[in-house]
Amino acid sequence: MSASTSFAPVRLRPRSALVLALASVVGLAGFGWPFLAVTPGGTGAAHGQDAAYLFVALLPLLLGLVWAELGDGGMDVKAVAMLGVLAAAGAGLQTLSPGTGGFDPAFFLLVVAGRVFGPGFGFALGVVAMLATSLLTGGAGPWLPFQMIGLAWVGLLAGCLPAASGWAERGLLAAYAGLSGFGYGALLNLWFWPAAAYLPDGASYVPGASLGTNLHHYAVFYATTSLGWDTARALLGGVLVLVAGRPVLATLRRAGRRAAFTGGRDGGTDPA
């Protein structure tokens, strides 16, 4: 049996790394402002309106990432085609179970694709797949830019995992799929939590309160509302990696070899 190498059709050269960093800074600001805003007053109700500005900021940054890679010769038309195919597949999986009860099979595809094709590709795939899903399901709303950047980070970090092979690799990916399932859910709640006026005092956002107070309130909110939902996502992602990870990883790596993407990254091996 031969071993297949992980490829990186989006290599993080200086320009593309800068664009990716800018997109992440925009995302961090969008998610983290409730814990950074210390000026008393306001309820956070306008946060949903701010999402439109985050959306407008993220799309040019994503296009900038693709442009930078094409200009540097780090992403060819075959990589763009692969991105489109996997984004369409992820959107199709999402329509089968659009987050119902936390079950999200598209999460599995994002994790393994980010692992095989690298952090830059995983970042772009997360954004494009979520955008395609919103077009297919009509699920566009103020939450969309937060979903896009959240999934982008999941794909990015999947591509940054250490080298491993065989069962060790699939165990690593299963653990990551579980942890990122919780992390993604915890992040996504932040788009609406500050404006949720129906919450009890101990779980609601308090404008002008200290970082520790709002972190505690958010922890209470998460544990009592979203933990069970995210547990389902984490379990499904981990189980799918263990059950279907080997053939999917091998298929993606075989496609990478045949496409002969520019550059490569030895992120692990798996029997072909």
mmCIF file with all atom_site columns, N, CA and C in Angstrom, residues 26-98:
data_model
loop_
_atom_site.group_PDB
_atom_site.id
_atom_site.type_symbol
_atom_site.label_atom_id
_atom_site.label_alt_id
_atom_site.label_comp_id
_atom_site.label_asym_id
_atom_site.label_entity_id
_atom_site.label_seq_id
_atom_site.pdbx_PDB_ins_code
_atom_site.Cartn_x
_atom_site.Cartn_y
_atom_site.Cartn_z
_atom_site.occupancy
_atom_site.B_iso_or_equiv
_atom_site.pdbx_formal_charge
_atom_site.auth_seq_id
_atom_site.auth_comp_id
_atom_site.auth_asym_id
_atom_site.auth_atom_id
_atom_site.pdbx_PDB_model_num
ATOM 1   N N  . VAL A 1 26 ? -11.395 41.117 11.920  1.00 0.00 ? 26 VAL A N  1
ATOM 2   C CA . VAL A 1 26 ? -12.779 41.582 11.768  1.00 0.00 ? 26 VAL A CA 1
ATOM 3   C C  . VAL A 1 26 ? -13.734 40.635 12.491  1.00 0.00 ? 26 VAL A C  1
ATOM 4   N N  . GLY A 1 27 ? -13.504 39.328 12.317  1.00 0.00 ? 27 GLY A N  1
ATOM 5   C CA . GLY A 1 27 ? -14.352 38.345 12.987  1.00 0.00 ? 27 GLY A CA 1
ATOM 6   C C  . GLY A 1 27 ? -14.249 38.415 14.494  1.00 0.00 ? 27 GLY A C  1
ATOM 7   N N  . LEU A 1 28 ? -13.030 38.555 15.012  1.00 0.00 ? 28 LEU A N  1
ATOM 8   C CA . LEU A 1 28 ? -12.856 38.657 16.460  1.00 0.00 ? 28 LEU A CA 1
ATOM 9   C C  . LEU A 1 28 ? -13.574 39.878 17.027  1.00 0.00 ? 28 LEU A C  1
ATOM 10  N N  . ALA A 1 29 ? -13.505 40.987 16.286  1.00 0.00 ? 29 ALA A N  1
ATOM 11  C CA . ALA A 1 29 ? -14.215 42.187 16.733  1.00 0.00 ? 29 ALA A CA 1
ATOM 12  C C  . ALA A 1 29 ? -15.715 41.955 16.746  1.00 0.00 ? 29 ALA A C  1
ATOM 13  N N  . GLY A 1 30 ? -16.222 41.259 15.716  1.00 0.00 ? 30 GLY A N  1
ATOM 14  C CA . GLY A 1 30 ? -17.646 41.001 15.648  1.00 0.00 ? 30 GLY A CA 1
ATOM 15  C C  . GLY A 1 30 ? -18.132 40.094 16.759  1.00 0.00 ? 30 GLY A C  1
ATOM 16  N N  . PHE A 1 31 ? -17.337 39.079 17.104  1.00 0.00 ? 31 PHE A N  1
ATOM 17  C CA . PHE A 1 31 ? -17.732 38.165 18.170  1.00 0.00 ? 31 PHE A CA 1
ATOM 18  C C  . PHE A 1 31 ? -17.458 38.735 19.565  1.00 0.00 ? 31 PHE A C  1
ATOM 19  N N  . GLY A 1 32 ? -16.325 39.393 19.719  1.00 0.00 ? 32 GLY A N  1
ATOM 20  C CA . GLY A 1 32 ? -15.853 39.710 21.060  1.00 0.00 ? 32 GLY A CA 1
ATOM 21  C C  . GLY A 1 32 ? -16.251 41.052 21.620  1.00 0.00 ? 32 GLY A C  1
ATOM 22  N N  . TRP A 1 33 ? -16.960 41.888 20.845  1.00 0.00 ? 33 TRP A N  1
ATOM 23  C CA . TRP A 1 33 ? -17.246 43.236 21.335  1.00 0.00 ? 33 TRP A CA 1
ATOM 24  C C  . TRP A 1 33 ? -18.017 43.255 22.655  1.00 0.00 ? 33 TRP A C  1
ATOM 25  N N  . PRO A 1 34 ? -18.923 42.277 22.956  1.00 0.00 ? 34 PRO A N  1
ATOM 26  C CA . PRO A 1 34 ? -19.619 42.367 24.252  1.00 0.00 ? 34 PRO A CA 1
ATOM 27  C C  . PRO A 1 34 ? -18.673 42.318 25.448  1.00 0.00 ? 34 PRO A C  1
ATOM 28  N N  . PHE A 1 35 ? -17.524 41.652 25.279  1.00 0.00 ? 35 PHE A N  1
ATOM 29  C CA . PHE A 1 35 ? -16.588 41.536 26.400  1.00 0.00 ? 35 PHE A CA 1
ATOM 30  C C  . PHE A 1 35 ? -15.552 42.653 26.410  1.00 0.00 ? 35 PHE A C  1
ATOM 31  N N  . LEU A 1 36 ? -15.498 43.403 25.323  1.00 0.00 ? 36 LEU A N  1
ATOM 32  C CA . LEU A 1 36 ? -14.534 44.497 25.231  1.00 0.00 ? 36 LEU A CA 1
ATOM 33  C C  . LEU A 1 36 ? -15.164 45.855 25.462  1.00 0.00 ? 36 LEU A C  1
ATOM 34  N N  . ALA A 1 37 ? -16.478 45.963 25.228  1.00 0.00 ? 37 ALA A N  1
ATOM 35  C CA . ALA A 1 37 ? -17.180 47.236 25.414  1.00 0.00 ? 37 ALA A CA 1
ATOM 36  C C  . ALA A 1 37 ? -17.417 47.467 26.896  1.00 0.00 ? 37 ALA A C  1
ATOM 37  N N  . VAL A 1 38 ? -16.857 48.518 27.423  1.00 0.00 ? 38 VAL A N  1
ATOM 38  C CA . VAL A 1 38 ? -16.977 48.787 28.856  1.00 0.00 ? 38 VAL A CA 1
ATOM 39  C C  . VAL A 1 38 ? -17.715 50.085 29.122  1.00 0.00 ? 38 VAL A C  1
ATOM 40  N N  . THR A 1 39 ? -18.248 50.719 28.059  1.00 0.00 ? 39 THR A N  1
ATOM 41  C CA . THR A 1 39 ? -18.972 51.963 28.253  1.00 0.00 ? 39 THR A CA 1
ATOM 42  C C  . THR A 1 39 ? -20.391 51.660 28.688  1.00 0.00 ? 39 THR A C  1
ATOM 43  N N  . PRO A 1 40 ? -20.847 52.175 29.829  1.00 0.00 ? 40 PRO A N  1
ATOM 44  C CA . PRO A 1 40 ? -22.211 51.907 30.270  1.00 0.00 ? 40 PRO A CA 1
ATOM 45  C C  . PRO A 1 40 ? -23.216 52.443 29.270  1.00 0.00 ? 40 PRO A C  1
ATOM 46  N N  . GLY A 1 41 ? -24.400 51.822 29.266  1.00 0.00 ? 41 GLY A N  1
ATOM 47  C CA . GLY A 1 41 ? -25.480 52.264 28.406  1.00 0.00 ? 41 GLY A CA 1
ATOM 48  C C  . GLY A 1 41 ? -25.611 51.377 27.192  1.00 0.00 ? 41 GLY A C  1
ATOM 49  N N  . GLY A 1 42 ? -26.805 51.368 26.648  1.00 0.00 ? 42 GLY A N  1
ATOM 50  C CA . GLY A 1 42 ? -27.060 50.538 25.479  1.00 0.00 ? 42 GLY A CA 1
ATOM 51  C C  . GLY A 1 42 ? -27.387 49.124 25.874  1.00 0.00 ? 42 GLY A C  1
ATOM 52  N N  . THR A 1 43 ? -28.033 48.405 24.984  1.00 0.00 ? 43 THR A N  1
ATOM 53  C CA . THR A 1 43 ? -28.456 47.039 25.285  1.00 0.00 ? 43 THR A CA 1
ATOM 54  C C  . THR A 1 43 ? -27.864 46.018 24.333  1.00 0.00 ? 43 THR A C  1
ATOM 55  N N  . GLY A 1 44 ? -27.179 46.494 23.297  1.00 0.00 ? 44 GLY A N  1
ATOM 56  C CA . GLY A 1 44 ? -26.663 45.560 22.309  1.00 0.00 ? 44 GLY A CA 1
ATOM 57  C C  . GLY A 1 44 ? -27.689 45.179 21.273  1.00 0.00 ? 44 GLY A C  1
ATOM 58  N N  . ALA A 1 45 ? -28.862 45.817 21.282  1.00 0.00 ? 45 ALA A N  1
ATOM 59  C CA . ALA A 1 45 ? -29.922 45.439 20.352  1.00 0.00 ? 45 ALA A CA 1
ATOM 60  C C  . ALA A 1 45 ? -29.565 45.742 18.913  1.00 0.00 ? 45 ALA A C  1
ATOM 61  N N  . ALA A 1 46 ? -28.628 46.656 18.703  1.00 0.00 ? 46 ALA A N  1
ATOM 62  C CA . ALA A 1 46 ? -28.257 47.017 17.338  1.00 0.00 ? 46 ALA A CA 1
ATOM 63  C C  . ALA A 1 46 ? -27.222 46.070 16.754  1.00 0.00 ? 46 ALA A C  1
ATOM 64  N N  . HIS A 1 47 ? -26.832 45.034 17.496  1.00 0.00 ? 47 HIS A N  1
ATOM 65  C CA . HIS A 1 47 ? -25.771 44.132 17.031  1.00 0.00 ? 47 HIS A CA 1
ATOM 66  C C  . HIS A 1 47 ? -26.165 43.423 15.746  1.00 0.00 ? 47 HIS A C  1
ATOM 67  N N  . GLY A 1 48 ? -27.437 43.026 15.629  1.00 0.00 ? 48 GLY A N  1
ATOM 68  C CA . GLY A 1 48 ? -27.885 42.372 14.417  1.00 0.00 ? 48 GLY A CA 1
ATOM 69  C C  . GLY A 1 48 ? -27.732 43.265 13.212  1.00 0.00 ? 48 GLY A C  1
ATOM 70  N N  . GLN A 1 49 ? -27.946 44.577 13.370  1.00 0.00 ? 49 GLN A N  1
ATOM 71  C CA . GLN A 1 49 ? -27.763 45.506 12.266  1.00 0.00 ? 49 GLN A CA 1
ATOM 72  C C  . GLN A 1 49 ? -26.287 45.622 11.902  1.00 0.00 ? 49 GLN A C  1
ATOM 73  N N  . ASP A 1 50 ? -25.424 45.530 12.893  1.00 0.00 ? 50 ASP A N  1
ATOM 74  C CA . ASP A 1 50 ? -23.988 45.613 12.620  1.00 0.00 ? 50 ASP A CA 1
ATOM 75  C C  . ASP A 1 50 ? -23.496 44.436 11.792  1.00 0.00 ? 50 ASP A C  1
ATOM 76  N N  . ALA A 1 51 ? -24.231 43.307 11.828  1.00 0.00 ? 51 ALA A N  1
ATOM 77  C CA . ALA A 1 51 ? -23.801 42.118 11.091  1.00 0.00 ? 51 ALA A CA 1
ATOM 78  C C  . ALA A 1 51 ? -23.689 42.391 9.603   1.00 0.00 ? 51 ALA A C  1
ATOM 79  N N  . ALA A 1 52 ? -24.529 43.276 9.083   1.00 0.00 ? 52 ALA A N  1
ATOM 80  C CA . ALA A 1 52 ? -24.443 43.599 7.665   1.00 0.00 ? 52 ALA A CA 1
ATOM 81  C C  . ALA A 1 52 ? -23.086 44.196 7.324   1.00 0.00 ? 52 ALA A C  1
ATOM 82  N N  . TYR A 1 53 ? -22.546 45.020 8.222   1.00 0.00 ? 53 TYR A N  1
ATOM 83  C CA . TYR A 1 53 ? -21.234 45.620 7.980   1.00 0.00 ? 53 TYR A CA 1
ATOM 84  C C  . TYR A 1 53 ? -20.135 44.565 8.060   1.00 0.00 ? 53 TYR A C  1
ATOM 85  N N  . LEU A 1 54 ? -20.299 43.608 8.978   1.00 0.00 ? 54 LEU A N  1
ATOM 86  C CA . LEU A 1 54 ? -19.326 42.516 9.076   1.00 0.00 ? 54 LEU A CA 1
ATOM 87  C C  . LEU A 1 54 ? -19.342 41.695 7.797   1.00 0.00 ? 54 LEU A C  1
ATOM 88  N N  . PHE A 1 55 ? -20.529 41.437 7.254   1.00 0.00 ? 55 PHE A N  1
ATOM 89  C CA . PHE A 1 55 ? -20.664 40.686 6.016   1.00 0.00 ? 55 PHE A CA 1
ATOM 90  C C  . PHE A 1 55 ? -19.960 41.411 4.866   1.00 0.00 ? 55 PHE A C  1
ATOM 91  N N  . VAL A 1 56 ? -20.195 42.716 4.768   1.00 0.00 ? 56 VAL A N  1
ATOM 92  C CA . VAL A 1 56 ? -19.579 43.525 3.721   1.00 0.00 ? 56 VAL A CA 1
ATOM 93  C C  . VAL A 1 56 ? -18.061 43.520 3.857   1.00 0.00 ? 56 VAL A C  1
ATOM 94  N N  . ALA A 1 57 ? -17.554 43.491 5.084   1.00 0.00 ? 57 ALA A N  1
ATOM 95  C CA . ALA A 1 57 ? -16.113 43.502 5.307   1.00 0.00 ? 57 ALA A CA 1
ATOM 96  C C  . ALA A 1 57 ? -15.478 42.152 4.984   1.00 0.00 ? 57 ALA A C  1
ATOM 97  N N  . LEU A 1 58 ? -16.180 41.059 5.281   1.00 0.00 ? 58 LEU A N  1
ATOM 98  C CA . LEU A 1 58 ? -15.595 39.737 5.118   1.00 0.00 ? 58 LEU A CA 1
ATOM 99  C C  . LEU A 1 58 ? -15.473 39.314 3.661   1.00 0.00 ? 58 LEU A C  1
ATOM 100 N N  . LEU A 1 59 ? -16.477 39.600 2.851   1.00 0.00 ? 59 LEU A N  1
ATOM 101 C CA . LEU A 1 59 ? -16.438 39.131 1.471   1.00 0.00 ? 59 LEU A CA 1
ATOM 102 C C  . LEU A 1 59 ? -15.242 39.692 0.693   1.00 0.00 ? 59 LEU A C  1
ATOM 103 N N  . PRO A 1 60 ? -14.962 40.999 0.750   1.00 0.00 ? 60 PRO A N  1
ATOM 104 C CA . PRO A 1 60 ? -13.765 41.484 0.049   1.00 0.00 ? 60 PRO A CA 1
ATOM 105 C C  . PRO A 1 60 ? -12.475 40.869 0.578   1.00 0.00 ? 60 PRO A C  1
ATOM 106 N N  . LEU A 1 61 ? -12.438 40.567 1.876   1.00 0.00 ? 61 LEU A N  1
ATOM 107 C CA . LEU A 1 61 ? -11.231 39.959 2.433   1.00 0.00 ? 61 LEU A CA 1
ATOM 108 C C  . LEU A 1 61 ? -11.042 38.543 1.911   1.00 0.00 ? 61 LEU A C  1
ATOM 109 N N  . LEU A 1 62 ? -12.147 37.802 1.779   1.00 0.00 ? 62 LEU A N  1
ATOM 110 C CA . LEU A 1 62 ? -12.043 36.463 1.212   1.00 0.00 ? 62 LEU A CA 1
ATOM 111 C C  . LEU A 1 62 ? -11.585 36.533 -0.238  1.00 0.00 ? 62 LEU A C  1
ATOM 112 N N  . LEU A 1 63 ? -12.202 37.434 -1.013  1.00 0.00 ? 63 LEU A N  1
ATOM 113 C CA . LEU A 1 63 ? -11.781 37.609 -2.401  1.00 0.00 ? 63 LEU A CA 1
ATOM 114 C C  . LEU A 1 63 ? -10.318 38.043 -2.476  1.00 0.00 ? 63 LEU A C  1
ATOM 115 N N  . GLY A 1 64 ? -9.904  38.858 -1.502  1.00 0.00 ? 64 GLY A N  1
ATOM 116 C CA . GLY A 1 64 ? -8.511  39.267 -1.454  1.00 0.00 ? 64 GLY A CA 1
ATOM 117 C C  . GLY A 1 64 ? -7.583  38.096 -1.225  1.00 0.00 ? 64 GLY A C  1
ATOM 118 N N  . LEU A 1 65 ? -8.026  37.127 -0.403  1.00 0.00 ? 65 LEU A N  1
ATOM 119 C CA . LEU A 1 65 ? -7.221  35.927 -0.166  1.00 0.00 ? 65 LEU A CA 1
ATOM 120 C C  . LEU A 1 65 ? -7.037  35.149 -1.464  1.00 0.00 ? 65 LEU A C  1
ATOM 121 N N  . VAL A 1 66 ? -8.128  34.957 -2.222  1.00 0.00 ? 66 VAL A N  1
ATOM 122 C CA . VAL A 1 66 ? -8.045  34.237 -3.483  1.00 0.00 ? 66 VAL A CA 1
ATOM 123 C C  . VAL A 1 66 ? -7.170  34.996 -4.482  1.00 0.00 ? 66 VAL A C  1
ATOM 124 N N  . TRP A 1 67 ? -7.367  36.317 -4.565  1.00 0.00 ? 67 TRP A N  1
ATOM 125 C CA . TRP A 1 67 ? -6.581  37.129 -5.496  1.00 0.00 ? 67 TRP A CA 1
ATOM 126 C C  . TRP A 1 67 ? -5.091  37.074 -5.159  1.00 0.00 ? 67 TRP A C  1
ATOM 127 N N  . ALA A 1 68 ? -4.770  37.158 -3.876  1.00 0.00 ? 68 ALA A N  1
ATOM 128 C CA . ALA A 1 68 ? -3.370  37.113 -3.453  1.00 0.00 ? 68 ALA A CA 1
ATOM 129 C C  . ALA A 1 68 ? -2.738  35.783 -3.828  1.00 0.00 ? 68 ALA A C  1
ATOM 130 N N  . GLU A 1 69 ? -3.496  34.693 -3.654  1.00 0.00 ? 69 GLU A N  1
ATOM 131 C CA . GLU A 1 69 ? -2.946  33.386 -3.986  1.00 0.00 ? 69 GLU A CA 1
ATOM 132 C C  . GLU A 1 69 ? -2.779  33.208 -5.491  1.00 0.00 ? 69 GLU A C  1
ATOM 133 N N  . LEU A 1 70 ? -3.750  33.685 -6.267  1.00 0.00 ? 70 LEU A N  1
ATOM 134 C CA . LEU A 1 70 ? -3.616  33.591 -7.718  1.00 0.00 ? 70 LEU A CA 1
ATOM 135 C C  . LEU A 1 70 ? -2.442  34.429 -8.206  1.00 0.00 ? 70 LEU A C  1
ATOM 136 N N  . GLY A 1 71 ? -2.280  35.619 -7.626  1.00 0.00 ? 71 GLY A N  1
ATOM 137 C CA . GLY A 1 71 ? -1.196  36.490 -8.028  1.00 0.00 ? 71 GLY A CA 1
ATOM 138 C C  . GLY A 1 71 ? 0.158   35.918 -7.672  1.00 0.00 ? 71 GLY A C  1
ATOM 139 N N  . ASP A 1 72 ? 0.253   35.203 -6.559  1.00 0.00 ? 72 ASP A N  1
ATOM 140 C CA . ASP A 1 72 ? 1.523   34.619 -6.138  1.00 0.00 ? 72 ASP A CA 1
ATOM 141 C C  . ASP A 1 72 ? 1.771   33.246 -6.757  1.00 0.00 ? 72 ASP A C  1
ATOM 142 N N  . GLY A 1 73 ? 0.806   32.729 -7.496  1.00 0.00 ? 73 GLY A N  1
ATOM 143 C CA . GLY A 1 73 ? 0.953   31.408 -8.083  1.00 0.00 ? 73 GLY A CA 1
ATOM 144 C C  . GLY A 1 73 ? 0.695   30.299 -7.092  1.00 0.00 ? 73 GLY A C  1
ATOM 145 N N  . GLY A 1 74 ? 0.077   30.618 -5.960  1.00 0.00 ? 74 GLY A N  1
ATOM 146 C CA . GLY A 1 74 ? -0.146  29.601 -4.941  1.00 0.00 ? 74 GLY A CA 1
ATOM 147 C C  . GLY A 1 74 ? -1.479  28.901 -5.042  1.00 0.00 ? 74 GLY A C  1
ATOM 148 N N  . MET A 1 75 ? -2.397  29.384 -5.901  1.00 0.00 ? 75 MET A N  1
ATOM 149 C CA . MET A 1 75 ? -3.713  28.767 -6.045  1.00 0.00 ? 75 MET A CA 1
ATOM 150 C C  . MET A 1 75 ? -4.104  28.812 -7.515  1.00 0.00 ? 75 MET A C  1
ATOM 151 N N  . ASP A 1 76 ? -4.178  27.660 -8.151  1.00 0.00 ? 76 ASP A N  1
ATOM 152 C CA . ASP A 1 76 ? -4.501  27.635 -9.572  1.00 0.00 ? 76 ASP A CA 1
ATOM 153 C C  . ASP A 1 76 ? -5.984  27.356 -9.769  1.00 0.00 ? 76 ASP A C  1
ATOM 154 N N  . VAL A 1 77 ? -6.385  27.265 -11.038 1.00 0.00 ? 77 VAL A N  1
ATOM 155 C CA . VAL A 1 77 ? -7.805  27.084 -11.340 1.00 0.00 ? 77 VAL A CA 1
ATOM 156 C C  . VAL A 1 77 ? -8.314  25.740 -10.830 1.00 0.00 ? 77 VAL A C  1
ATOM 157 N N  . LYS A 1 78 ? -7.425  24.749 -10.740 1.00 0.00 ? 78 LYS A N  1
ATOM 158 C CA . LYS A 1 78 ? -7.846  23.449 -10.213 1.00 0.00 ? 78 LYS A CA 1
ATOM 159 C C  . LYS A 1 78 ? -8.195  23.546 -8.732  1.00 0.00 ? 78 LYS A C  1
ATOM 160 N N  . ALA A 1 79 ? -7.449  24.370 -8.001  1.00 0.00 ? 79 ALA A N  1
ATOM 161 C CA . ALA A 1 79 ? -7.759  24.571 -6.586  1.00 0.00 ? 79 ALA A CA 1
ATOM 162 C C  . ALA A 1 79 ? -9.078  25.305 -6.422  1.00 0.00 ? 79 ALA A C  1
ATOM 163 N N  . VAL A 1 80 ? -9.338  26.292 -7.289  1.00 0.00 ? 80 VAL A N  1
ATOM 164 C CA . VAL A 1 80 ? -10.613 27.010 -7.244  1.00 0.00 ? 80 VAL A CA 1
ATOM 165 C C  . VAL A 1 80 ? -11.758 26.050 -7.549  1.00 0.00 ? 80 VAL A C  1
ATOM 166 N N  . ALA A 1 81 ? -11.547 25.159 -8.531  1.00 0.00 ? 81 ALA A N  1
ATOM 167 C CA . ALA A 1 81 ? -12.576 24.178 -8.868  1.00 0.00 ? 81 ALA A CA 1
ATOM 168 C C  . ALA A 1 81 ? -12.831 23.228 -7.697  1.00 0.00 ? 81 ALA A C  1
ATOM 169 N N  . MET A 1 82 ? -11.755 22.787 -7.044  1.00 0.00 ? 82 MET A N  1
ATOM 170 C CA . MET A 1 82 ? -11.910 21.913 -5.874  1.00 0.00 ? 82 MET A CA 1
ATOM 171 C C  . MET A 1 82 ? -12.672 22.620 -4.764  1.00 0.00 ? 82 MET A C  1
ATOM 172 N N  . LEU A 1 83 ? -12.371 23.893 -4.575  1.00 0.00 ? 83 LEU A N  1
ATOM 173 C CA . LEU A 1 83 ? -13.075 24.681 -3.570  1.00 0.00 ? 83 LEU A CA 1
ATOM 174 C C  . LEU A 1 83 ? -14.568 24.728 -3.869  1.00 0.00 ? 83 LEU A C  1
ATOM 175 N N  . GLY A 1 84 ? -14.908 24.938 -5.155  1.00 0.00 ? 84 GLY A N  1
ATOM 176 C CA . GLY A 1 84 ? -16.310 24.992 -5.530  1.00 0.00 ? 84 GLY A CA 1
ATOM 177 C C  . GLY A 1 84 ? -17.024 23.664 -5.333  1.00 0.00 ? 84 GLY A C  1
ATOM 178 N N  . VAL A 1 85 ? -16.363 22.567 -5.704  1.00 0.00 ? 85 VAL A N  1
ATOM 179 C CA . VAL A 1 85 ? -16.973 21.241 -5.566  1.00 0.00 ? 85 VAL A CA 1
ATOM 180 C C  . VAL A 1 85 ? -17.231 20.913 -4.098  1.00 0.00 ? 85 VAL A C  1
ATOM 181 N N  . LEU A 1 86 ? -16.236 21.144 -3.235  1.00 0.00 ? 86 LEU A N  1
ATOM 182 C CA . LEU A 1 86 ? -16.401 20.819 -1.823  1.00 0.00 ? 86 LEU A CA 1
ATOM 183 C C  . LEU A 1 86 ? -17.402 21.751 -1.152  1.00 0.00 ? 86 LEU A C  1
ATOM 184 N N  . ALA A 1 87 ? -17.443 23.014 -1.564  1.00 0.00 ? 87 ALA A N  1
ATOM 185 C CA . ALA A 1 87 ? -18.433 23.933 -1.010  1.00 0.00 ? 87 ALA A CA 1
ATOM 186 C C  . ALA A 1 87 ? -19.838 23.482 -1.379  1.00 0.00 ? 87 ALA A C  1
ATOM 187 N N  . ALA A 1 88 ? -20.025 23.036 -2.623  1.00 0.00 ? 88 ALA A N  1
ATOM 188 C CA . ALA A 1 88 ? -21.333 22.541 -3.044  1.00 0.00 ? 88 ALA A CA 1
ATOM 189 C C  . ALA A 1 88 ? -21.704 21.274 -2.274  1.00 0.00 ? 88 ALA A C  1
ATOM 190 N N  . ALA A 1 89 ? -20.718 20.387 -2.061  1.00 0.00 ? 89 ALA A N  1
ATOM 191 C CA . ALA A 1 89 ? -20.987 19.174 -1.294  1.00 0.00 ? 89 ALA A CA 1
ATOM 192 C C  . ALA A 1 89 ? -21.367 19.513 0.139   1.00 0.00 ? 89 ALA A C  1
ATOM 193 N N  . GLY A 1 90 ? -20.645 20.473 0.744   1.00 0.00 ? 90 GLY A N  1
ATOM 194 C CA . GLY A 1 90 ? -20.977 20.882 2.103   1.00 0.00 ? 90 GLY A CA 1
ATOM 195 C C  . GLY A 1 90 ? -22.356 21.490 2.198   1.00 0.00 ? 90 GLY A C  1
ATOM 196 N N  . ALA A 1 91 ? -22.719 22.303 1.208   1.00 0.00 ? 91 ALA A N  1
ATOM 197 C CA . ALA A 1 91 ? -24.052 22.905 1.200   1.00 0.00 ? 91 ALA A CA 1
ATOM 198 C C  . ALA A 1 91 ? -25.119 21.832 1.045   1.00 0.00 ? 91 ALA A C  1
ATOM 199 N N  . GLY A 1 92 ? -24.839 20.818 0.204   1.00 0.00 ? 92 GLY A N  1
ATOM 200 C CA . GLY A 1 92 ? -25.792 19.733 0.046   1.00 0.00 ? 92 GLY A CA 1
ATOM 201 C C  . GLY A 1 92 ? -25.995 18.946 1.332   1.00 0.00 ? 92 GLY A C  1
ATOM 202 N N  . LEU A 1 93 ? -24.899 18.669 2.029   1.00 0.00 ? 93 LEU A N  1
ATOM 203 C CA . LEU A 1 93 ? -25.010 17.976 3.316   1.00 0.00 ? 93 LEU A CA 1
ATOM 204 C C  . LEU A 1 93 ? -25.795 18.811 4.321   1.00 0.00 ? 93 LEU A C  1
ATOM 205 N N  . GLN A 1 94 ? -25.574 20.110 4.294   1.00 0.00 ? 94 GLN A N  1
ATOM 206 C CA . GLN A 1 94 ? -26.248 20.982 5.234   1.00 0.00 ? 94 GLN A CA 1
ATOM 207 C C  . GLN A 1 94 ? -27.758 20.995 5.011   1.00 0.00 ? 94 GLN A C  1
ATOM 208 N N  . THR A 1 95 ? -28.196 20.895 3.765   1.00 0.00 ? 95 THR A N  1
ATOM 209 C CA . THR A 1 95 ? -29.629 20.896 3.492   1.00 0.00 ? 95 THR A CA 1
ATOM 210 C C  . THR A 1 95 ? -30.307 19.622 3.977   1.00 0.00 ? 95 THR A C  1
ATOM 211 N N  . LEU A 1 96 ? -29.543 18.527 4.117   1.00 0.00 ? 96 LEU A N  1
ATOM 212 C CA . LEU A 1 96 ? -30.122 17.288 4.629   1.00 0.00 ? 96 LEU A CA 1
ATOM 213 C C  . LEU A 1 96 ? -30.528 17.435 6.092   1.00 0.00 ? 96 LEU A C  1
ATOM 214 N N  . SER A 1 97 ? -29.744 18.192 6.835   1.00 0.00 ? 97 SER A N  1
ATOM 215 C CA . SER A 1 97 ? -30.030 18.407 8.256   1.00 0.00 ? 97 SER A CA 1
ATOM 216 C C  . SER A 1 97 ? -29.466 19.760 8.639   1.00 0.00 ? 97 SER A C  1
ATOM 217 N N  . PRO A 1 98 ? -30.217 20.832 8.370   1.00 0.00 ? 98 PRO A N  1
ATOM 218 C CA . PRO A 1 98 ? -29.686 22.190 8.578   1.00 0.00 ? 98 PRO A CA 1
ATOM 219 C C  . PRO A 1 98 ? -29.568 22.557 10.049  1.00 0.00 ? 98 PRO A C  1
#
